[in-house]
Amino acid sequence: MSKQKSVFVTAIVAVMLGIIVFAAYKLLFPAFVVIVGALSGVGFIAGATAFCRWLEAEREPELPKLTPVVVEPVESFDYESIREEVRAEDG
């Protein structure tokens, strides 16, 4: 079933259930209590199950231990040495 159809059918069922609950409230209060109690129980169980699944979600895999890269510092960073290197590369 497509998403649009499933949303439409769900909306119809929700409206019908709302009408049934409202009618039970007006006509027969014990039936209202039973219906609302059952719906709240199902909702509580669904919420607890969703929370449990969320807690059980797998963690990201651990990264391997890497050794740091050691970079030797440049000894001289003056203008003259840089200019000489560039002139030597240009040939």
XYZ file of C-alpha atoms in Angstrom:
91
model
C 0.000 0.000 0.000
C 1.353 3.432 -0.822
C 2.157 5.932 1.891
C -0.646 8.271 0.827
C -3.244 5.481 1.024
C -1.975 4.251 4.371
C -2.130 7.779 5.826
C -5.697 8.174 4.510
C -6.866 4.851 5.973
C -5.150 5.606 9.288
C -6.905 8.990 9.465
C -10.301 7.366 8.811
C -9.728 4.743 11.516
C -8.539 7.405 13.982
C -11.636 9.547 13.362
C -13.909 6.516 13.766
C -12.187 5.565 17.015
C -12.552 9.145 18.248
C -16.285 9.045 17.496
C -16.626 5.713 19.309
C -14.782 7.034 22.369
C -16.884 10.226 22.438
C -20.123 8.251 22.076
C -19.061 5.883 24.853
C -18.346 8.889 27.083
C -21.799 10.325 26.449
C -23.780 7.061 26.452
C -22.033 4.481 28.621
C -19.273 5.728 30.921
C -17.906 2.273 31.968
C -17.332 1.431 28.280
C -15.478 4.737 27.916
C -13.216 3.866 30.844
C -12.468 0.417 29.393
C -11.704 1.790 25.900
C -9.511 4.628 27.147
C -7.774 2.322 29.621
C -7.019 -0.214 26.888
C -5.738 2.472 24.527
C -3.526 4.017 27.217
C -2.159 0.579 28.119
C -1.317 -0.177 24.502
C 0.268 3.258 24.154
C 2.328 2.756 27.308
C 3.572 -0.639 26.130
C 4.387 0.737 22.660
C 6.289 3.648 24.225
C 8.251 1.356 26.534
C 9.090 -0.951 23.625
C 10.254 1.966 21.463
C 12.372 3.283 24.350
C 13.935 -0.157 24.850
C 14.772 -0.439 21.137
C 16.313 3.031 21.243
C 18.504 2.030 24.188
C 19.564 -1.182 22.437
C 20.706 0.647 19.292
C 24.192 -0.403 18.285
C 27.021 1.959 18.966
C 29.366 3.113 16.269
C 32.353 0.802 15.768
C 35.483 1.774 17.627
C 38.245 3.244 15.505
C 41.623 1.511 15.453
C 44.343 3.057 17.552
C 46.540 5.255 15.398
C 50.064 6.386 16.058
C 50.655 10.106 15.760
C 52.667 11.397 12.822
C 55.839 13.175 13.845
C 56.764 16.120 11.659
C 60.273 17.480 11.939
C 60.280 21.257 12.333
C 62.042 23.368 9.754
C 65.212 24.745 11.251
C 65.419 28.013 9.391
C 62.473 29.989 8.119
C 64.125 33.186 7.057
C 63.644 35.046 3.819
C 67.135 34.408 2.469
C 66.975 30.604 2.767
C 63.536 30.442 1.159
C 64.662 32.673 -1.708
C 67.736 30.507 -2.286
C 65.607 27.351 -2.396
C 63.201 28.877 -4.923
C 66.072 30.070 -7.133
C 67.677 26.628 -6.955
C 64.407 24.957 -8.029
C 63.871 27.393 -10.918
C 67.370 26.585 -12.172
